[in-house]
GROMACS .gro file of C-alpha atoms in nm:
model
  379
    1UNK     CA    1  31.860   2.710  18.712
    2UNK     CA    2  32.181   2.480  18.796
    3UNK     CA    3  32.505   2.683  18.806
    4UNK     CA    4  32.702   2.612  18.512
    5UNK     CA    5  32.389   2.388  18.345
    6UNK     CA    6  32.299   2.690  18.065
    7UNK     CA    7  32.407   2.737  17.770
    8UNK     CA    8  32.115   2.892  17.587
    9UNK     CA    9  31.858   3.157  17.655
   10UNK     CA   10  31.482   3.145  17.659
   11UNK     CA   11  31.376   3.536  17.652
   12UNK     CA   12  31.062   3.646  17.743
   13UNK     CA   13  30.992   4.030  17.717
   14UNK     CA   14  30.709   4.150  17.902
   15UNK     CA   15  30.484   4.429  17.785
   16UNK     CA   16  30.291   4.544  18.103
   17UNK     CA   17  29.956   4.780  18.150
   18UNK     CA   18  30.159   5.033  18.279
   19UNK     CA   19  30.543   4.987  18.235
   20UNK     CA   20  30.719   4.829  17.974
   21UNK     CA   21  30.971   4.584  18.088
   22UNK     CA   22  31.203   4.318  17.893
   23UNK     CA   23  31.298   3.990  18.107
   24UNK     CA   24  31.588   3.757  18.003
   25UNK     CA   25  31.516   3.412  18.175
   26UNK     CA   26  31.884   3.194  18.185
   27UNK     CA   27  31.737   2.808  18.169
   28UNK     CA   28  31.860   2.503  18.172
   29UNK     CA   29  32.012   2.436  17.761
   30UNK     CA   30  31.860   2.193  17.512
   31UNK     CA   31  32.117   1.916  17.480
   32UNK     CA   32  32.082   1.909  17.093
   33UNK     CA   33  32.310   2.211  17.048
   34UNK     CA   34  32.476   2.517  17.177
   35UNK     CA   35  32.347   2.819  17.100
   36UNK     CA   36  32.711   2.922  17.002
   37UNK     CA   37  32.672   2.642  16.707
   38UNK     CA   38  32.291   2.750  16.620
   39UNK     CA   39  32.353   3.121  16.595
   40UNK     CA   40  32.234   3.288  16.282
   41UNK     CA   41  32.514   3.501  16.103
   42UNK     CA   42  32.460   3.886  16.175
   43UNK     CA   43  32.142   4.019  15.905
   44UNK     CA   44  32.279   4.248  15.617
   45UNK     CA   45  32.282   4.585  15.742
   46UNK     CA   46  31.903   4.775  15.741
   47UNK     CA   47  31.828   5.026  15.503
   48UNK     CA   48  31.588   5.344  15.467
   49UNK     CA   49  31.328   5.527  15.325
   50UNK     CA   50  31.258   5.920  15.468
   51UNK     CA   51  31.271   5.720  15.720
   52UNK     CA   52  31.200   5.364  15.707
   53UNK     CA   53  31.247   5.191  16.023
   54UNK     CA   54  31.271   4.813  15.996
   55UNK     CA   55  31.155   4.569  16.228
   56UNK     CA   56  31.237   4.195  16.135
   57UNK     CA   57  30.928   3.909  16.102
   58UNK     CA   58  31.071   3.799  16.422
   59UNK     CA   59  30.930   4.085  16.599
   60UNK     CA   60  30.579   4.097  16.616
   61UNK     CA   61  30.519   4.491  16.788
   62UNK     CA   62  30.190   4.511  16.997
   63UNK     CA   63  30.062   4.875  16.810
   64UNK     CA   64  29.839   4.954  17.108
   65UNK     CA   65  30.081   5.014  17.409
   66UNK     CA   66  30.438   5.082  17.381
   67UNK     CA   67  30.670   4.808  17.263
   68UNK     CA   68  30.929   4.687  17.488
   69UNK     CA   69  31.245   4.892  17.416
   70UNK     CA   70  31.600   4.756  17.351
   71UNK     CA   71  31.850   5.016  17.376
   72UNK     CA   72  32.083   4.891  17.110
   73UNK     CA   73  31.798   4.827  16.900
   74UNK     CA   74  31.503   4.886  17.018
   75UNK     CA   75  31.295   4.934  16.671
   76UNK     CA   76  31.439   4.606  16.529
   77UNK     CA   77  31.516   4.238  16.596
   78UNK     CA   78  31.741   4.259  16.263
   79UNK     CA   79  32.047   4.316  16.445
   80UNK     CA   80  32.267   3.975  16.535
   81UNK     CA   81  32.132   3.738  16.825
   82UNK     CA   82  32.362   3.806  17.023
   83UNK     CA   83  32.228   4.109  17.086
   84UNK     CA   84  31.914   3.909  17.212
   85UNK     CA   85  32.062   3.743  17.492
   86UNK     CA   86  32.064   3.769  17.843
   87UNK     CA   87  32.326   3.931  18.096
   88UNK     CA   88  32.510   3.680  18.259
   89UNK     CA   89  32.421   3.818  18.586
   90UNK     CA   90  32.098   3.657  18.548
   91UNK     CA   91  32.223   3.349  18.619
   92UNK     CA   92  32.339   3.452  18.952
   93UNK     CA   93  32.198   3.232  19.221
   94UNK     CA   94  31.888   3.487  19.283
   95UNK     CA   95  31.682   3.508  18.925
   96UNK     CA   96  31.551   3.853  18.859
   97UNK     CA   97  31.463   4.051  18.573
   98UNK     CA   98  31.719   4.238  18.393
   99UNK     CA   99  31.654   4.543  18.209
  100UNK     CA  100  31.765   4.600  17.816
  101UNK     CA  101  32.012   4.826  17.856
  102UNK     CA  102  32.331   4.854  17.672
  103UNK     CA  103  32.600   4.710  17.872
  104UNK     CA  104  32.359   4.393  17.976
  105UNK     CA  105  32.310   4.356  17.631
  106UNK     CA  106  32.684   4.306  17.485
  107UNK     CA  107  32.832   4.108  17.799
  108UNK     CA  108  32.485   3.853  17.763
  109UNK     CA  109  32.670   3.887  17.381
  110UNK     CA  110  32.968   3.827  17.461
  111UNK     CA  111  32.842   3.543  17.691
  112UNK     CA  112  32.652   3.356  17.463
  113UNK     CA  113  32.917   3.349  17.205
  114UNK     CA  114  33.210   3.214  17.422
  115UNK     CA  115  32.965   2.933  17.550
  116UNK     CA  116  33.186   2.654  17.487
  117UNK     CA  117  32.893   2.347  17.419
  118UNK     CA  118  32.630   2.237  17.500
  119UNK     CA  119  32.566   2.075  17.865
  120UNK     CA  120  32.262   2.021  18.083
  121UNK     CA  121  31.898   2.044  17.923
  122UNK     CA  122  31.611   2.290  17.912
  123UNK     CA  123  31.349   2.323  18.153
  124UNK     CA  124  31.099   2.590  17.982
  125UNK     CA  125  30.808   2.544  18.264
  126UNK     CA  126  31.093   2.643  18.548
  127UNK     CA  127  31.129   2.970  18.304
  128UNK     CA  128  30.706   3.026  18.275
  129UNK     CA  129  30.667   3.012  18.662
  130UNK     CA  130  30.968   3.245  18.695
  131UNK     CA  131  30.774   3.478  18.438
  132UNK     CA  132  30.473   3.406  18.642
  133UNK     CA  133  30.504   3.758  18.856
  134UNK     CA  134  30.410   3.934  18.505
  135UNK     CA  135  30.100   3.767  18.440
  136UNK     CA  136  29.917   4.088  18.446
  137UNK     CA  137  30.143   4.205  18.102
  138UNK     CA  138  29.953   4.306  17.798
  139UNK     CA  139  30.224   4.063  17.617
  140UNK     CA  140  30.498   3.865  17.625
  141UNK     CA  141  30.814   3.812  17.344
  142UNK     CA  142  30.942   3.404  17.365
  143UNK     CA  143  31.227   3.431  17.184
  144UNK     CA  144  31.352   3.069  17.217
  145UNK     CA  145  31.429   2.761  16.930
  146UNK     CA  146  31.159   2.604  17.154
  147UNK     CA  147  31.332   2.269  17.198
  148UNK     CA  148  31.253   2.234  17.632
  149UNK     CA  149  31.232   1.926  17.762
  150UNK     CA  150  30.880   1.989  17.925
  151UNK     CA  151  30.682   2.171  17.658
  152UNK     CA  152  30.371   1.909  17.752
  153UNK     CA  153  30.340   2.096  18.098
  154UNK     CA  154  30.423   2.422  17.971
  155UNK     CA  155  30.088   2.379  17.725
  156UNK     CA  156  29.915   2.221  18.048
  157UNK     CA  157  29.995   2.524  18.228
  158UNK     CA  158  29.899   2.775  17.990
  159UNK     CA  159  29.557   2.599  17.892
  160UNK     CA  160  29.447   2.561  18.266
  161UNK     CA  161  29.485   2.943  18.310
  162UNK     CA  162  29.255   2.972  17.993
  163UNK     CA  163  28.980   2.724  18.121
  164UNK     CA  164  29.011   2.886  18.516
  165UNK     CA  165  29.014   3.240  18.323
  166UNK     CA  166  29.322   3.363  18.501
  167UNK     CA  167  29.565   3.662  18.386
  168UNK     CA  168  29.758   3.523  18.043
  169UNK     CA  169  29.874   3.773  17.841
  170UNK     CA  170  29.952   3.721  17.452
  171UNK     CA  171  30.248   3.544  17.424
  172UNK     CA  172  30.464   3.616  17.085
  173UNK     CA  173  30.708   3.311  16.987
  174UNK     CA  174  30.986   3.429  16.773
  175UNK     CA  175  31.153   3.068  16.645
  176UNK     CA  176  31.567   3.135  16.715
  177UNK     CA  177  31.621   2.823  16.488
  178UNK     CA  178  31.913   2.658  16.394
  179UNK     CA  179  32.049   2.796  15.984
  180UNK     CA  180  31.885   2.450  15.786
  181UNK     CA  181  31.742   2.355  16.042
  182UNK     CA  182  31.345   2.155  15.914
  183UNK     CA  183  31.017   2.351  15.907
  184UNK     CA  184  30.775   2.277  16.150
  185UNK     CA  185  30.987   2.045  16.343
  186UNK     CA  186  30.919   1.980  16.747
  187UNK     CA  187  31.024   2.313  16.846
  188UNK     CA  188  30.854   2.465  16.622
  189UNK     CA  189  30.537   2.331  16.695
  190UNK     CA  190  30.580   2.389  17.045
  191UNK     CA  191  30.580   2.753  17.012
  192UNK     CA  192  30.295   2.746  16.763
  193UNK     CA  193  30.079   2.594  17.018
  194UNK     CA  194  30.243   2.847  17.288
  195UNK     CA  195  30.108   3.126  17.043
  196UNK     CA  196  29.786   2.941  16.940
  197UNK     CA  197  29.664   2.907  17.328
  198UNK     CA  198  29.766   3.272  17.433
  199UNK     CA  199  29.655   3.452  17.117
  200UNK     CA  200  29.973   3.538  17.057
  201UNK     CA  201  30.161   3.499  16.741
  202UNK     CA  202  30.416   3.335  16.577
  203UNK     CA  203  30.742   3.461  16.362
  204UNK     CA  204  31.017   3.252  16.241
  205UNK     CA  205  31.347   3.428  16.242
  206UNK     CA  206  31.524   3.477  15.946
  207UNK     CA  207  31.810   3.768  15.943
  208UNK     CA  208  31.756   3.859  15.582
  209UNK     CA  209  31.440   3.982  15.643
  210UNK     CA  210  31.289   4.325  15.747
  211UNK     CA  211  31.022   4.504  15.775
  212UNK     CA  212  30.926   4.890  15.782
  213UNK     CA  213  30.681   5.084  15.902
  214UNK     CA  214  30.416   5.222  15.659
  215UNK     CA  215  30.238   5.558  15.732
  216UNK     CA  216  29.993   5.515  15.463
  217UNK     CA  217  29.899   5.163  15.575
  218UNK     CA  218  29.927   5.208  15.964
  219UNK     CA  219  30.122   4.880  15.953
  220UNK     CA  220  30.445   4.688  15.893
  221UNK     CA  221  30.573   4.547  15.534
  222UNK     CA  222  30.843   4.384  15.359
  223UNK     CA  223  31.180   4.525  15.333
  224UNK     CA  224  31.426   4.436  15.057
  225UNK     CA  225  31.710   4.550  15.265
  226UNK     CA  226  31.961   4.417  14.963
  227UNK     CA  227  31.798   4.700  14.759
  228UNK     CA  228  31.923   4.978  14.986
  229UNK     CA  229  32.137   5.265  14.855
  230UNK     CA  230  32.371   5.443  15.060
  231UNK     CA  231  32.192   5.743  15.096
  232UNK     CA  232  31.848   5.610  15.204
  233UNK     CA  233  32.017   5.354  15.476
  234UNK     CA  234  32.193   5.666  15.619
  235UNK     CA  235  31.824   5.789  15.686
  236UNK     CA  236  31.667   5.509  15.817
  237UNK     CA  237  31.987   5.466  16.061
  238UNK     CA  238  31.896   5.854  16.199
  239UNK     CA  239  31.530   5.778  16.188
  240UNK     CA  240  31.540   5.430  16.401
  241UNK     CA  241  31.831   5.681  16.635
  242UNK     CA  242  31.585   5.887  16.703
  243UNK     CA  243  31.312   5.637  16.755
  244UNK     CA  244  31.508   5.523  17.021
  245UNK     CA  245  31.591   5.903  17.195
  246UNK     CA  246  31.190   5.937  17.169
  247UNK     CA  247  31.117   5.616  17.360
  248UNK     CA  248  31.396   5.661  17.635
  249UNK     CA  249  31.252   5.991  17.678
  250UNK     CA  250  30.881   5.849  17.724
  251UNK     CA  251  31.083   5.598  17.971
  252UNK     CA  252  31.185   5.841  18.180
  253UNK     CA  253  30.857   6.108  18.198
  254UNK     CA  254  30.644   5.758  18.250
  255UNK     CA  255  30.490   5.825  17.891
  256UNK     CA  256  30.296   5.549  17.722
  257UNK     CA  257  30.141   5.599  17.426
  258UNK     CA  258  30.107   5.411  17.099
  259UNK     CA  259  30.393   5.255  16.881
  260UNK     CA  260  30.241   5.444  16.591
  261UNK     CA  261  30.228   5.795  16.762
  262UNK     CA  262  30.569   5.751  16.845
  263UNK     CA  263  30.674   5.651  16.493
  264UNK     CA  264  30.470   5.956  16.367
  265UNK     CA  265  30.631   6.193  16.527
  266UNK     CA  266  30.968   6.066  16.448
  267UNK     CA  267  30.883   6.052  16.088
  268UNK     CA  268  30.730   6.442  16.119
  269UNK     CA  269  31.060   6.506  16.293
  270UNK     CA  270  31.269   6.377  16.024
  271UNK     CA  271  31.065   6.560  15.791
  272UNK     CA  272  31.097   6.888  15.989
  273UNK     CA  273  31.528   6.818  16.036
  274UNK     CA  274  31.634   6.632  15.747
  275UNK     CA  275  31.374   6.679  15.440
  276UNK     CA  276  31.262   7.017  15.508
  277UNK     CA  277  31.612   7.128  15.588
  278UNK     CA  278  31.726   6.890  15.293
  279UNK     CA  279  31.469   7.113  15.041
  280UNK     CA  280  31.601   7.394  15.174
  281UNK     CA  281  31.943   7.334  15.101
  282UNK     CA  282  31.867   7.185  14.767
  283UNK     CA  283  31.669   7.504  14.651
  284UNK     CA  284  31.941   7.734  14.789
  285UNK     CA  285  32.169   7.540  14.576
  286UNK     CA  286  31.956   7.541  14.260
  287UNK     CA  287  31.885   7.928  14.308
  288UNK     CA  288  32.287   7.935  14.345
  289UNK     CA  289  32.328   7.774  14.018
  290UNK     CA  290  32.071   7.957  13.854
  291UNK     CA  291  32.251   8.249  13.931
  292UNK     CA  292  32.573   8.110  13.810
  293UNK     CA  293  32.385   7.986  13.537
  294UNK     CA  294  32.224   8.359  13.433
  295UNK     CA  295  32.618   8.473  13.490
  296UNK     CA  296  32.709   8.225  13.262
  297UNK     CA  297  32.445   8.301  12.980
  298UNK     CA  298  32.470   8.658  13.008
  299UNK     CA  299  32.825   8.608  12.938
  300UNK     CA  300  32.797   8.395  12.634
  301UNK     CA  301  32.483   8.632  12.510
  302UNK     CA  302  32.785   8.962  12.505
  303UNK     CA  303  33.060   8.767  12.373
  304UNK     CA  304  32.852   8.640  12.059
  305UNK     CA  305  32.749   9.012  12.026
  306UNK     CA  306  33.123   9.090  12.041
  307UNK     CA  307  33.217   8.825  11.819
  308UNK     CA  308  32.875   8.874  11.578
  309UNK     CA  309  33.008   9.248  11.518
  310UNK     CA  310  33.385   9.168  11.446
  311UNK     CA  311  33.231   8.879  11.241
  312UNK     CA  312  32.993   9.138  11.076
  313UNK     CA  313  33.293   9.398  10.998
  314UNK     CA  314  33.503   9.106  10.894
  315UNK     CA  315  33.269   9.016  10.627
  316UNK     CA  316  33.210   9.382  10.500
  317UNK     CA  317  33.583   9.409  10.449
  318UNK     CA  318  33.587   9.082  10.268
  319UNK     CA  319  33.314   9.199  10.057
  320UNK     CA  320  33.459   9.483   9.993
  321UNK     CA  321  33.761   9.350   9.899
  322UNK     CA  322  33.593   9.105   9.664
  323UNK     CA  323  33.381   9.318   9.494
  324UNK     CA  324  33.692   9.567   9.427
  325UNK     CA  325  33.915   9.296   9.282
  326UNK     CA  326  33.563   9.161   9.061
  327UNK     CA  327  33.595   9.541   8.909
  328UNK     CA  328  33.907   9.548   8.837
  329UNK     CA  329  33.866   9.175   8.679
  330UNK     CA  330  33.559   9.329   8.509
  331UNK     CA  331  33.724   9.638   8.359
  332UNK     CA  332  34.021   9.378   8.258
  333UNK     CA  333  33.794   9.181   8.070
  334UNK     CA  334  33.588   9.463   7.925
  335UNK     CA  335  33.897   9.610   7.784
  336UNK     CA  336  34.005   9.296   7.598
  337UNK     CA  337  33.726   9.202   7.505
  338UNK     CA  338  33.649   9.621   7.288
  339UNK     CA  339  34.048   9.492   7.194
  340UNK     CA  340  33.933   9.179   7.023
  341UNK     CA  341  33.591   9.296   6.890
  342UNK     CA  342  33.790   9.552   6.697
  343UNK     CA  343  34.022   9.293   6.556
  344UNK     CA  344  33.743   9.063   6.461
  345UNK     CA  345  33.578   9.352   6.298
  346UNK     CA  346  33.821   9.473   6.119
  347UNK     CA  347  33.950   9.126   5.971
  348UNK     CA  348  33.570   9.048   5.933
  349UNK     CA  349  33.540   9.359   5.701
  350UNK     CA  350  33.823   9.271   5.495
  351UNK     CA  351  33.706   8.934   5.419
  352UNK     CA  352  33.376   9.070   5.394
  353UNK     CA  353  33.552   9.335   5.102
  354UNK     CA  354  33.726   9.014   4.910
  355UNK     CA  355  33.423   8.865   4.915
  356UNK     CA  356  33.242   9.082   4.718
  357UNK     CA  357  33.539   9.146   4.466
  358UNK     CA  358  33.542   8.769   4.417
  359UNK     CA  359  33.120   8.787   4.369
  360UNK     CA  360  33.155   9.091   4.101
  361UNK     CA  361  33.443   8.894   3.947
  362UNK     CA  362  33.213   8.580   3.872
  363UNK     CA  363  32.909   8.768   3.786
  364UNK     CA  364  33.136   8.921   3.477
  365UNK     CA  365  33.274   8.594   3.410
  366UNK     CA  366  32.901   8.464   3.353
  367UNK     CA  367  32.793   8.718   3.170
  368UNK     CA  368  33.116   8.678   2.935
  369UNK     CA  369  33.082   8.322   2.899
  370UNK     CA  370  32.647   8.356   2.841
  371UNK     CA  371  32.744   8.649   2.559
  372UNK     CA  372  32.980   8.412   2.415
  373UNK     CA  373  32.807   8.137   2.417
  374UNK     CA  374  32.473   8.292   2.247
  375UNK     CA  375  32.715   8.445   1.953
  376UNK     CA  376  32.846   8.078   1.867
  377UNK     CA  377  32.455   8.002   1.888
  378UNK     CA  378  32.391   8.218   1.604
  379UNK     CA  379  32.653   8.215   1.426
   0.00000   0.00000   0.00000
């Protein structure tokens, strides 16, 4: 590497047999752009099931010996590029590799995003030879826009170790490409075939996606991160925490063991510390309010009993009271009513009396008038 020639990063992380190790390679930058200009804006922040821990398309995780760890994110290539880049001290004038640990991490950051432009060119084969000390790795990560000026003898490279049968591990591209930049185009390809040769694979990079580990499936799937409600990202964020505490411990007692054992037991310890302590809260509080709730009934039960009585001797004195002033309305009216049966009685037997004094009167008056009338007849 030329001092003061770089102004992107090609990273390669290295998955060995036996120790896990990530390797930042400072080359010489692709003339096109700087990486300052091509940076992808920061992803949406990552959400969670109980737990979900996300891991970008960019980050294809070998399942069958542990992943190479990143301390500030070591479950997820979701987090901003920056936090992808080199440490500056690897482009000292002695290359080595540089471990992925925190404080590397945000001054290769802070680096890469007060590069001022773009100078020099890069030189991806000077980057493979470099590499070349970890040809025994299970895998690498190429995490690169894949625009070098050599790509033809990086492919002639990789395919004579195929045809000789030497060491090459899996090599998986993730495409760092520019925000609009074409599909497919000349970096892209080149990584493809980088992939294609080593049995590798191939992930373009896109911050607005995630994916999340799935128990049931023993894989990785889409995550609509946009979806997230406050609650479950507050999980995932502990869950993916811990991930990383369990893999610096297996770090530092030499552990390897599957990425899927160790995001078992971080889901069975989430399960243990946050569900089943979660449940246990949550029943204590509904047993809580079902005791307030009891209270609350048995309270309401005695005052309707309270207020069902006073009801009950409220209506008795009403009825009482009713029925008392009915009687008295009752005897009222029976009394004027003997009153006026009396007075009708008496004026009907008066007119009854006149009545037949006026009937006798007429029945003379006939018999009078017939007498007379049969004398004159015979007379």
């Amino acid at each position: 590497m030329q001092n003061g020639e770089s102004d992107m990063m090609m990273t390669m992380t290295m998955v060995a047999p036996t120790t896990t190790t990530t390797t930042t390679i400072a080359t010489n930058p692709t003339a096109a752009s700087s990486m300052a200009n091509r940076q992808p804006p920061p992803p949406p922040p990552p959400s969670t099931h109980t737990p979900s821990i996300l891991f970008p398309p960019s980050s294809p995780v070998k399942r069958d010996v542990q992943a190479a760890p990143s301390p500030q994110s070591p479950l997820s290539l979701s987090t901003p590029l920056s936090s992808l880049s080199p440490s500056p001290s690897s482009s000292s004038s002695t290359l080595r590799m540089q471990p992925t640990e925190i404080p590397l991490l945000q001054e290769a950051s802070a680096w890469v995003l007060n590069w001022p432009e773009a100078i020099g060119c890069t030189y991806a084969l000077a980057a493979f030879l470099l590499a070349g000390q970890h040809w025994g790795a299970d895998c690498w990560y190429l995490l690169s826009d894949g625009l070098a000026h050599d790509p033809g003898q990086v492919l002639q490279l990789l395919h004579r170790r195929r045809r000789n049968n030497l060491p090459l591990p899996a090599i998986h591209c993730v495409g760092l490409h520019a925000l609009g930049a074409w599909p497919d185009d000349r970096g892209e390809r080149f990584l493809r075939s980088v992939a294609e040769i080593t049995n590798g694979s191939y992930q373009r990079y896109d911050p607005s996606i995630c994916r999340t580990w799935d128990p049931h499936k023993r894989d990785f799937v889409p995550y609509d991160i946009g979806k997230e409600s406050a609650e479950v990202r507050t999980e995932r964020l502990w869950a993916e925490a811990q991930l990383r505490a369990e893999r610096s411990k297996n770090r530092r007692l030499g552990i390897q063991e599957p990425i899927d054992v160790t995001l078992d037991r971080v889901r069975q310890l989430h399960q243990d510390l946050r569900v089943d302590a979660k449940q246990q809260e949550h029943e204590n509080q509904v047993r809580m309010m079902r005791l307030a709730y009891d209270r609350e009934v048995a309270r309401i039960q005695d005052s309707n009993r309270r207020r069902m009585a006073a009801a009950v001797a409220a209506h008795g004195a009403m009825a009482a009271a009713v029925a008392e002033r009915n009687r008295r309305q009752l005897e009222t009216a029976g009394s004027r009513f003997e009153k006026d049966h009396l007075r009708w009685e008496r004026d009907y037997k008066r007119r009854l009396g006149e009545w037949e004094a006026m009937k006798q009167l007429l029945e003379r008056q006939r018999e009078e008038a017939v007498a007379l009338e049969i004398t004159r007849m015979q007379g």
